[in-house]
Coordinates of C-alpha atoms and ligand atoms in Angstrom, one line a residue:
X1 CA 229.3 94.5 233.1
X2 CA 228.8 91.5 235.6
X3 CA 231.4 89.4 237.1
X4 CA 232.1 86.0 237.0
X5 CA 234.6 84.4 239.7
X6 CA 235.4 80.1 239.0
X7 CA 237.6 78.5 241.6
X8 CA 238.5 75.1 240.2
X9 CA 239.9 71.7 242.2
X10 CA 240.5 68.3 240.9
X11 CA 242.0 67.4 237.5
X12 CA 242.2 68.4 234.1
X13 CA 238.8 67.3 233.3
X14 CA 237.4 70.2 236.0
X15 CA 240.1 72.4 234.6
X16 CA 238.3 72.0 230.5
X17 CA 234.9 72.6 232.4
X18 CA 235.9 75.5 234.4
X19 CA 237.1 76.4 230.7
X20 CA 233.7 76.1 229.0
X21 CA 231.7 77.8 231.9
X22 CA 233.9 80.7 231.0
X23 CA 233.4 80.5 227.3
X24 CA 229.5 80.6 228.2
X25 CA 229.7 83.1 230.7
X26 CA 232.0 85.5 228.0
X27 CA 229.3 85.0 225.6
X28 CA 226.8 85.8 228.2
X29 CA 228.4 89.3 229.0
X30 CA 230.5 88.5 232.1
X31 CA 234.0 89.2 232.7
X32 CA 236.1 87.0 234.4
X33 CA 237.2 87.8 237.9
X34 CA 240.3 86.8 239.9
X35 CA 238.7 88.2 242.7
X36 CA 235.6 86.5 244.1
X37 CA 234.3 89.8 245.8
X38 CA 234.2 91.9 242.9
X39 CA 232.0 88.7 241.3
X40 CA 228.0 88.9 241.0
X41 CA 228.3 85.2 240.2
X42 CA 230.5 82.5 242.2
X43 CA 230.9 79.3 240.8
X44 CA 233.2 76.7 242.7
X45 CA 233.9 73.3 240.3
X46 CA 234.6 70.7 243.0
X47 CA 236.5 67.4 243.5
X48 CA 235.5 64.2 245.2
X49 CA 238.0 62.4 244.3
X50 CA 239.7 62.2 247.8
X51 CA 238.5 62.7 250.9
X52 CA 240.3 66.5 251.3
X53 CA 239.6 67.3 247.7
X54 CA 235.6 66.9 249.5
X55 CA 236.7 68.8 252.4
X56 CA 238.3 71.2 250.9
X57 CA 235.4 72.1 248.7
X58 CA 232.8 72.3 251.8
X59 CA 235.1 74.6 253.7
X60 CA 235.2 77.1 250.2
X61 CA 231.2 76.5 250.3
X62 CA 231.2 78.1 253.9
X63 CA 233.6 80.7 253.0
X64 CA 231.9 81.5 249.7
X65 CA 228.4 81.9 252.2
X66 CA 229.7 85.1 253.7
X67 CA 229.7 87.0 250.6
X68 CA 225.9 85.9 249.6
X69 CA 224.9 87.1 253.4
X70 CA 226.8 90.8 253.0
X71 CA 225.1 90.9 249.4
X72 CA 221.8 88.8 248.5
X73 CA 222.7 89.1 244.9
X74 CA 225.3 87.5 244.9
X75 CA 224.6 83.6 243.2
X76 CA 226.5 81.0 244.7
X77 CA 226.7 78.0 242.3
X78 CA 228.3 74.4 243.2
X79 CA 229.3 72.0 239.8
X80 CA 231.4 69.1 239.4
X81 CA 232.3 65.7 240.5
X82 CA 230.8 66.1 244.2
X83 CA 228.0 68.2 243.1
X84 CA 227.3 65.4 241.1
X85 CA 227.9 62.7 244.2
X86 CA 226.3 64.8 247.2
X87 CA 223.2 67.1 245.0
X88 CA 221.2 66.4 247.3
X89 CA 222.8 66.9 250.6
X90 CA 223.9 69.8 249.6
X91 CA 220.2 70.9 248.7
X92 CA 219.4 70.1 252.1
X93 CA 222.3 71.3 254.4
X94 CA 223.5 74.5 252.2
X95 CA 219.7 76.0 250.9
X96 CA 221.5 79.4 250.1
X97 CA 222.8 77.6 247.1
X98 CA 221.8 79.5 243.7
X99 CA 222.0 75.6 241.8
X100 CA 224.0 72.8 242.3
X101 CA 225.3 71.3 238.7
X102 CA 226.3 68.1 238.9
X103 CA 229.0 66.8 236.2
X104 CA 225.5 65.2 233.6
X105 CA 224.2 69.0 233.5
X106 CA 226.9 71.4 232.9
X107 CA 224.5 73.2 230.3
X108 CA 222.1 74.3 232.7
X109 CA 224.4 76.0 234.3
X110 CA 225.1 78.0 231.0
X111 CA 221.5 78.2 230.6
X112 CA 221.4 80.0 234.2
X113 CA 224.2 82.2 233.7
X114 CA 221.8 83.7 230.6
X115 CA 219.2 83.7 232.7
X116 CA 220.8 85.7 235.6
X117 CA 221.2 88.6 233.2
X118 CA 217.5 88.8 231.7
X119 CA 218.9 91.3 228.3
X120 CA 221.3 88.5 227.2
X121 CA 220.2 86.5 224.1
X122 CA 222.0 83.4 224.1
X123 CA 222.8 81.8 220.6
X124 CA 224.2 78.9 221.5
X125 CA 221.7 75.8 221.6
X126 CA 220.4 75.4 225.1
X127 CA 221.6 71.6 225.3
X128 CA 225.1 72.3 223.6
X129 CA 227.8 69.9 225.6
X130 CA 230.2 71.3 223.2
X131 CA 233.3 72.7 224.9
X132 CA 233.9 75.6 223.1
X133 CA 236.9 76.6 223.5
X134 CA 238.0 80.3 224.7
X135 CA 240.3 81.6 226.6
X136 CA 239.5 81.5 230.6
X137 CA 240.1 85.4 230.9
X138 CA 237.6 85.4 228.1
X139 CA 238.1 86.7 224.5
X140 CA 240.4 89.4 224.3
X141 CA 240.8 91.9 227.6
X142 CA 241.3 89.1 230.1
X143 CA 240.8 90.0 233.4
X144 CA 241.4 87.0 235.5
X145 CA 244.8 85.8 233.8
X146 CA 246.2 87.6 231.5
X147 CA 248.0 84.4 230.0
X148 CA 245.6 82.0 230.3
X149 CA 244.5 82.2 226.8
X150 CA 248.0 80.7 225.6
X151 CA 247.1 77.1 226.9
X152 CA 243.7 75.7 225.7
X153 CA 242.0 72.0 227.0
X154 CA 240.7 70.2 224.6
X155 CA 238.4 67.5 226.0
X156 CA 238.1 64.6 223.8
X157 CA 236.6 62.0 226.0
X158 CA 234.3 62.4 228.9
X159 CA 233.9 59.7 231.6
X160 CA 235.6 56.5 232.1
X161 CA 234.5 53.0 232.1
X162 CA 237.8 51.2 233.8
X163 CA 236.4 51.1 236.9
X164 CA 239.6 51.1 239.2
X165 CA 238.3 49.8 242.4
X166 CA 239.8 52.7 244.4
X167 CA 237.9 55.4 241.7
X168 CA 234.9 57.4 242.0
X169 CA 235.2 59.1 238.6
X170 CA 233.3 56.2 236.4
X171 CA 230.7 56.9 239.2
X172 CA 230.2 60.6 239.4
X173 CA 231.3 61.1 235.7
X174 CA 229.9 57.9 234.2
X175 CA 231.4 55.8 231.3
X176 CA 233.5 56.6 228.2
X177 CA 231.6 59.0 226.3
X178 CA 234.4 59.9 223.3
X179 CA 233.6 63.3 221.2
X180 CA 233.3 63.1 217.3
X181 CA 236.4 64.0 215.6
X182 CA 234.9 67.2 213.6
X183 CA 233.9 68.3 216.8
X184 CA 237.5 68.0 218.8
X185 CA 239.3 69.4 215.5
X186 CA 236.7 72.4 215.8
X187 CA 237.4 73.7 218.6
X188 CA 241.0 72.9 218.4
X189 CA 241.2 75.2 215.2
X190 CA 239.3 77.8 217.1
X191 CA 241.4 77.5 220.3
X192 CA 244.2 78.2 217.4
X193 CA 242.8 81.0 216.3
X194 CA 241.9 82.9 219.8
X195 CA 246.0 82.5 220.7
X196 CA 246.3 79.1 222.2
X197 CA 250.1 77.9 221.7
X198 CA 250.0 75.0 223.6
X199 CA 246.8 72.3 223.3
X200 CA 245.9 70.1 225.7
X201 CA 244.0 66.8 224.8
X202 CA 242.5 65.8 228.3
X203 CA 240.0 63.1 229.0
X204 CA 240.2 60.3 231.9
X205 CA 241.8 58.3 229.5
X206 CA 242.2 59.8 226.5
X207 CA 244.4 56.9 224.7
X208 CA 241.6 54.6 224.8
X209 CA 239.8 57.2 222.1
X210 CA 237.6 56.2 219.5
X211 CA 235.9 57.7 217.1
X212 CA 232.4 56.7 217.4
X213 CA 231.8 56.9 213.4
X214 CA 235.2 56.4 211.5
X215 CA 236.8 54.0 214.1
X216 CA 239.7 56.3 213.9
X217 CA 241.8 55.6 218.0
X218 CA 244.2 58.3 219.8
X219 CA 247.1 57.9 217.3
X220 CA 245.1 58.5 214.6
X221 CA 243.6 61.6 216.4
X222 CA 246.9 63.0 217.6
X223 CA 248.2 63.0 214.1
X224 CA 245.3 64.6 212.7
X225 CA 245.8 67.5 215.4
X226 CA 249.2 67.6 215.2
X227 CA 248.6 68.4 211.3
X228 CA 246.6 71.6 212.0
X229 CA 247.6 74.9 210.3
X230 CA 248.9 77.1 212.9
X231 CA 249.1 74.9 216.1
X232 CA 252.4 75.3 217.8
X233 CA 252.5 73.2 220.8
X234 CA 250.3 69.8 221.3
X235 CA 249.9 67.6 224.6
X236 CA 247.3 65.4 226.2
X237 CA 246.5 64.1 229.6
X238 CA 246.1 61.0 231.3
X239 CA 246.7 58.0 229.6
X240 CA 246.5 54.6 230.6
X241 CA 249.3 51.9 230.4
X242 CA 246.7 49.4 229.1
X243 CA 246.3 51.7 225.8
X244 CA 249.7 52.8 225.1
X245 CA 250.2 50.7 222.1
X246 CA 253.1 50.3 219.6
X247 CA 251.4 52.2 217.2
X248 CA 251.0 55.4 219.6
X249 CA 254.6 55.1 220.9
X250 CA 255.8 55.3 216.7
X251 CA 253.4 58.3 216.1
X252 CA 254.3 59.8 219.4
X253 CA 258.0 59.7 218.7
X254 CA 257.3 60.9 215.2
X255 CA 255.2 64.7 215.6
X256 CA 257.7 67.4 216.4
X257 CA 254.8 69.0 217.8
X258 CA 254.1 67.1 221.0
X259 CA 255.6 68.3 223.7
X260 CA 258.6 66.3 225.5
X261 CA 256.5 64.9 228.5
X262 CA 254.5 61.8 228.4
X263 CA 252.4 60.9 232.0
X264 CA 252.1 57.4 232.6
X265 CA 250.2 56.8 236.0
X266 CA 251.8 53.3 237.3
X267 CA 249.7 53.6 240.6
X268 CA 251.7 51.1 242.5
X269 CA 254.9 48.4 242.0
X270 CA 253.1 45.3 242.7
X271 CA 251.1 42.7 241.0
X272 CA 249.2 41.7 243.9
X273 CA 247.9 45.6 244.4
X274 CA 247.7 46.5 240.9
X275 CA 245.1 43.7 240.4
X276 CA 243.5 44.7 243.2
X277 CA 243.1 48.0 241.7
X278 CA 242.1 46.2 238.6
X279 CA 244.3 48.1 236.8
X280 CA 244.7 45.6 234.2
X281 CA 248.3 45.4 233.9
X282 CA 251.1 43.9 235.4
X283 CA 254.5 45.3 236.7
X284 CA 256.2 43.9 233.7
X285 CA 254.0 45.0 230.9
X286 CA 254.4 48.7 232.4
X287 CA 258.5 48.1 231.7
X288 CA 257.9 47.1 228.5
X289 CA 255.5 50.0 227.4
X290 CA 258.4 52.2 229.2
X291 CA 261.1 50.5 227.4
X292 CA 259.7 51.3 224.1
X293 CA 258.6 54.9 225.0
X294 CA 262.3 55.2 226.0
X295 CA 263.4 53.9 222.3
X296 CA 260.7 55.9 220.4
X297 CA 261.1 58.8 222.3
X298 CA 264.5 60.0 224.1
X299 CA 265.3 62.3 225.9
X300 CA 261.5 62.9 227.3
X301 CA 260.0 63.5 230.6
X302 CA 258.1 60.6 232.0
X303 CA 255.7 61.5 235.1
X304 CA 253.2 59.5 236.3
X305 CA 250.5 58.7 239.9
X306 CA 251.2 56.7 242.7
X307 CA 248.8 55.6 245.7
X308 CA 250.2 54.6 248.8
X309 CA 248.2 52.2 251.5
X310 CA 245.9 51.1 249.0
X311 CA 243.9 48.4 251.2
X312 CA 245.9 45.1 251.7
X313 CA 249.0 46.7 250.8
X314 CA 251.9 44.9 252.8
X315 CA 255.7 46.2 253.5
X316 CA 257.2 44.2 250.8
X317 CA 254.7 45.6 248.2
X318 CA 255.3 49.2 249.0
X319 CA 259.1 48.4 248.9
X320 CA 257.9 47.1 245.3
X321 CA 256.9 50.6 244.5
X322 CA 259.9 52.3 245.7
X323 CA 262.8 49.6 243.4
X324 CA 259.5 50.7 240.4
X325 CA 259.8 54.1 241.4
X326 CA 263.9 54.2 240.8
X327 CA 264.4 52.3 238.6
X328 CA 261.8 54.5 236.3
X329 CA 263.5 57.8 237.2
X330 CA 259.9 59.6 237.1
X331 CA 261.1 63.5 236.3
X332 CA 257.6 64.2 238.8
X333 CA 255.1 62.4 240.2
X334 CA 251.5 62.8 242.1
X335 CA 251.5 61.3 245.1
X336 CA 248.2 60.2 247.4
X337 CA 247.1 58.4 250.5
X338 CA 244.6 56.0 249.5
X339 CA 241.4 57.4 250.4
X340 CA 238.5 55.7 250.6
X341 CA 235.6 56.9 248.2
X342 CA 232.2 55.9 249.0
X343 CA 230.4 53.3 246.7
X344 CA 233.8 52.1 245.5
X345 CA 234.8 48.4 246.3
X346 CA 237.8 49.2 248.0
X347 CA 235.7 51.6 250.4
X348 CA 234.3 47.7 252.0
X349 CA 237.9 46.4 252.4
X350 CA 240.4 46.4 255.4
X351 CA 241.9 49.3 255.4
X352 CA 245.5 50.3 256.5
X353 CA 246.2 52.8 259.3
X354 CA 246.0 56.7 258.4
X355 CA 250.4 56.8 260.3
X356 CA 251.1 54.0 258.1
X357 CA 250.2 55.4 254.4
X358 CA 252.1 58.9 255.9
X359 CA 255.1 57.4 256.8
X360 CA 255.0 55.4 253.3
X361 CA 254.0 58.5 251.4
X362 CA 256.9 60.2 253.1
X363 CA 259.4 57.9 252.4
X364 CA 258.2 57.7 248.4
X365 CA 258.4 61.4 248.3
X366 CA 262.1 61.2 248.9
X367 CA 262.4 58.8 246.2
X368 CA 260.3 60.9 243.6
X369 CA 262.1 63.8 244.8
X370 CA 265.7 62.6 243.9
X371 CA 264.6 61.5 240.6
X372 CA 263.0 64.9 240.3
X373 CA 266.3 67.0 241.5
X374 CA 268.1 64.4 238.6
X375 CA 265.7 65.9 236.1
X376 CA 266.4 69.2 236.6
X377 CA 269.8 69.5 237.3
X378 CA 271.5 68.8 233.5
X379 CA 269.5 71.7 232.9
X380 CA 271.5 74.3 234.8
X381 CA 274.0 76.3 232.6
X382 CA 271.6 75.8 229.4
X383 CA 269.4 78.0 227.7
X384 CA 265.8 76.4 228.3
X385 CA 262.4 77.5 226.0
X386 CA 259.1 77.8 228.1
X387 CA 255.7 79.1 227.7
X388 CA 255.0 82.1 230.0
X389 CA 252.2 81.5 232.7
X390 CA 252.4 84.9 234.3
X391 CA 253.9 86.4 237.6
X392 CA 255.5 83.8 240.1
X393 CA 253.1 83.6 243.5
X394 CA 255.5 84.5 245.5
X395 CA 257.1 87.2 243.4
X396 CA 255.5 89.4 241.3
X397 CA 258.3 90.8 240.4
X398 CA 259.3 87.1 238.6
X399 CA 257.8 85.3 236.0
X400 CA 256.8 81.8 235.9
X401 CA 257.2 79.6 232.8
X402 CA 256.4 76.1 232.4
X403 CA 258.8 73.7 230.0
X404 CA 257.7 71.5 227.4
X405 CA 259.0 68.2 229.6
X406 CA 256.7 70.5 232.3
X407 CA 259.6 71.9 234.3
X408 CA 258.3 75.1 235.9
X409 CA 261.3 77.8 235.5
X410 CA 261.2 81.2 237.2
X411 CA 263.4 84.3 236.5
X412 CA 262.9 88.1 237.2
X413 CA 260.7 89.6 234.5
X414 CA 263.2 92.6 234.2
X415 CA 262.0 94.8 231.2
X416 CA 259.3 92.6 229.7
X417 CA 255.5 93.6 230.1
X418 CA 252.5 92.0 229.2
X419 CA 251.5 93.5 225.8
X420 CA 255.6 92.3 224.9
X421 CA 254.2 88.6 225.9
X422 CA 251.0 88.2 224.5
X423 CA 253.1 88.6 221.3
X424 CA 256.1 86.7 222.2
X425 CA 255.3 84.4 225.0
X426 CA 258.3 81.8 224.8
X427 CA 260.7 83.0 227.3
X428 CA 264.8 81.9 226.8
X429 CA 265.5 81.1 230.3
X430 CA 269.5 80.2 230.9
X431 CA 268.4 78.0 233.8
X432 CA 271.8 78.9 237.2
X433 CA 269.9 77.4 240.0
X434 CA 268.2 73.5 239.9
X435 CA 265.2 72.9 242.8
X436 CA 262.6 70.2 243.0
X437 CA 260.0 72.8 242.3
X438 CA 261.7 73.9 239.6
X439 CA 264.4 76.1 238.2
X440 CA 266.1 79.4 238.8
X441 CA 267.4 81.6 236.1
X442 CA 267.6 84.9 233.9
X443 CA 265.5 85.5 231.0
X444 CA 267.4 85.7 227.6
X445 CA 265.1 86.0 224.5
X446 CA 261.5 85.6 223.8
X447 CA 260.1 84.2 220.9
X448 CA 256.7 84.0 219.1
X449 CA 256.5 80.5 218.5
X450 CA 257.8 77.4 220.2
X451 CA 259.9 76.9 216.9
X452 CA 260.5 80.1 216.2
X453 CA 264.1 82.1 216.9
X454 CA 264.5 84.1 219.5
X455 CA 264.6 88.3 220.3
X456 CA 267.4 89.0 222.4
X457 CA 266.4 90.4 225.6
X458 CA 268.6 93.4 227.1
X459 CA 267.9 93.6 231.5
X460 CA 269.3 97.0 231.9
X461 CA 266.4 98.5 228.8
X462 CA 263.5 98.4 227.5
X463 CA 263.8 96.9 224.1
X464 CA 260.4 97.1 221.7
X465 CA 260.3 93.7 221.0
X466 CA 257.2 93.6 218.7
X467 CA 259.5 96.2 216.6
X468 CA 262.0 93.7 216.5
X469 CA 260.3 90.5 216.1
Ligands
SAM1 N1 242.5 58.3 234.8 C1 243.7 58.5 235.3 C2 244.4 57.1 235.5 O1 243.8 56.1 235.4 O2 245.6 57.1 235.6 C3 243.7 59.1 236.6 C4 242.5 59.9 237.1 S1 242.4 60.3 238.8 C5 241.4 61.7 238.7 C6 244.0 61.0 239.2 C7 244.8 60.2 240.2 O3 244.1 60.3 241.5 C8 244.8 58.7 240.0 O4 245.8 58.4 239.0 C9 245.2 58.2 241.3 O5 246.6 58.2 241.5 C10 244.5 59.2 242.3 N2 243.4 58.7 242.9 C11 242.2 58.3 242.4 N3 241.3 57.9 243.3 C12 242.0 57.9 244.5 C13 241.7 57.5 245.8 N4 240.5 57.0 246.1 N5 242.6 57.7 246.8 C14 243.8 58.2 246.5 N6 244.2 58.5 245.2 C15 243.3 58.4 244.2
SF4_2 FE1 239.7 56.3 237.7 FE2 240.9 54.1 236.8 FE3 239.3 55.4 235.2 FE4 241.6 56.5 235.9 S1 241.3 54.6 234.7 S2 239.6 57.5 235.9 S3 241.8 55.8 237.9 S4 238.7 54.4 237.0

């Protein structure tokens, strides 16, 4: 059988495509690889939206080379955002390219995976954009991550048409494009059925949705998911302040099923720079949206994006940001240097110092991470529920979880082995140790479900937990 190895950067949008080039390649007869030397196909899904993300991805280009020049057979294949932006320099200055996909022509790329192994018959349409969904170790064995499968992308929206004037995704991904509602609830129900406990909804800005036909908008949609027989854990990614509406804060507050985590990206603390930004809010509109989520939904995580040095930005407006920043208590938050993006307005403006916007992001960091270490810590000396994502990095030995306010938790795997996870993935963690990575603790029980009680779990045996569940 042939191999397929995707390394993915950038957001969750890369993440749901990484996700459908596996579902093509599965049905195509390749396996999915952690390993890009034991892969007869490499495919690297880039990021352009900062200037390291496009580093970053030339440098893996370079790497990736070596393996076509020890074997010819290898294909090397570029996709994504700066496939999209830089097709045809990369045509010119990297020729040992198999294809470069940009973001507009993710089929082909299906198409040429089929074509790469001439006995394969596809059966899907050659134009489908449909994500189907499957699991990114492919159906059943998986090879690349064993628990991949439990957390499923569903992309409900592709492209954005806000414009920010610091953002190069309306101009490598192109405008709102928002999926019929059949379609999403498809391949939700089939993520469902393949093992998926924990659906994403991802799009740019996914609670500006609309369905095309019946008019029906993100609260309408989330409901309708949330309503699906067998779904256990539901949660979407990014929305924008200007859509979160009282109607959306009511149904969010009201489905059981969404996880405890709602990510707000704020950007900045001042009027001046947010309109800049053409964000198309205002400091005070973002407390009130807050306010309410706070009242409609308690006790949840709130994350959210900042940018630093964005062009014009003065002392007093980044010192606006920090009063924004703890006065929020964001449990985590993303962090960036502006950096310029081609063919962007803000690109053509003044722009402030490279020492400046890392001493600013420095300082904001030890804001975020105090609010971060406030999060965590009531946790200690309580039994948290998390969904497994497999061996911690840096010890196999451990296993990582994530929360459903997105806390990552880590605790020695002690008896418990894969075949006892695939059936009960929800790990009991009573949480002794609080970081601003995450947590420390010991694993307790397991469950099945996220609602679903728990199977005591014994460190000093091996208990047959599919026996007891
Ligand atoms: N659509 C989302 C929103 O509007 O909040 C965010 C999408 S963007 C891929 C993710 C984050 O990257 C943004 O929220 C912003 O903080 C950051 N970002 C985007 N362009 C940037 C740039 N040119 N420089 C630095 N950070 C940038
Ligand atoms: Fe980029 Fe703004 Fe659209 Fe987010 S809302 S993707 S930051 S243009």
């Amino acid at each position: 059988m042939a191999n397929i190895y995707i390394e993915t950067f950038g957001c969750q949008m890369n993440e749901a495509d990484s996700q459908y080039i596996a579902d093509r390649a599965a049905t195509a007869g390749y396996a999915l690889t952690a390993n890009a030397a034991d892969a007869s196909v490499v495919v690297l899904n880039t990021c352009t939206v900062r200037d390291n993300a496009e580093k970053r991805a030339y440098g893996r280009m370079a790497h990736f080379r070596a393996l076509k020049l020890a074997d010819p057979s290898v294909k090397l294949v570029v996709c994504g955002c700066l496939a999209e932006q830089d097709r045809d320099r990369m045509h010119a200055s990297a020729p040992y390219l198999d294809g470069v996909f940009g973001t507009r022509d993710l089929a082909r790329l299906g198409d040429a995976l089929a074509s790469w192994l001439p006995d394969f018959e596809d059966d899907l349409t050659l134009t489908d954009e449909r994500l189907l969904l499957a699991p990114m170790g492919g159906s059943g064995d998986c090879v690349g991550d064993a628990y991949a499968h439990l957390r499923a992308f569903v992309n409900v929206q592709r492209g954005c048409s806000y414009y920010c004037t610091y953002c190069i995704v309306p101009h490598v991904r192109g405008r709102f494009d928002n999926r019929p509602l059949d379609d999403i609830l498809a391949e939700a129900r089939a993520a469902i059925a393949r093992g998926a406990r924990e659906l994403t909804l991802v799009g740019q800005t996914v609670n500006a949705y609309k369905e095309p036909a019946s008019g029906a908008d993100f609260a309408d949609l989330l409901e309708i998911v949330a309503a699906l027989p067998g779904l256990d854990r539901l949660t979407f990614l990014t929305s924008h302040p200007k859509d979160y509406t009282p109607k959306l804060a009511r149904v969010m507050g009201s489905l059981s099923q969404l996880n405890a985590r709602f990510h707000l990206p704020v950007q900045c603390g001042s009027d001046a720079v947010l309109r800049r930004m053409n964000r198309k809010y205002t400091v005070a509109e973002y407390r009130e949206k807050i306010a309410l989520f706070r009242e409609m939904c308690p006790g949840w995580a709130l994350t959210t994006d900042l940018i630093v040095a964005f062009p014009g930005e003065s002392e007093a407006d980044f010192l606006a940001t920090l009063a924004l920043c703890e006065e929020m208590g964001f449990a985590q938050a993303f962090m960036f240097v502006y950096s310029p993006r081609r063919g962007t307005p803000a690109a053509h403006w003044e722009q402030i110092p490279g020492d400046v916007g890392n001493e600013r992001l420095r300082r904001l960091a030890a804001v975020i991470d105090a609010g971060v270490r406030a999060w965590h810590a009531p946790k200690v000396g309580r039994v948290v529920r998390a969904l497994v994502q497999g061996p911690s990095r840096k010890n196999r030995s451990k296993l990582a979880a994530k929360t459903t306010d997105n806390v990552t938790l880590v605790a020695p795997a002690g008896p418990l082995d894969e075949s006892q996870l695939r059936e009960h993935p929800w790990l009991d963690v009573r949480v002794s140790e609080a970081f601003t990575w995450g947590c420390a603790g010991e694993i307790v029980g397991v469950a099945a479900r996220y609602d679903a009680p728990a199977v005591a779990v014994d460190a000093r045996e091996t208990i047959d937990l599919i026996a007891a569940g």
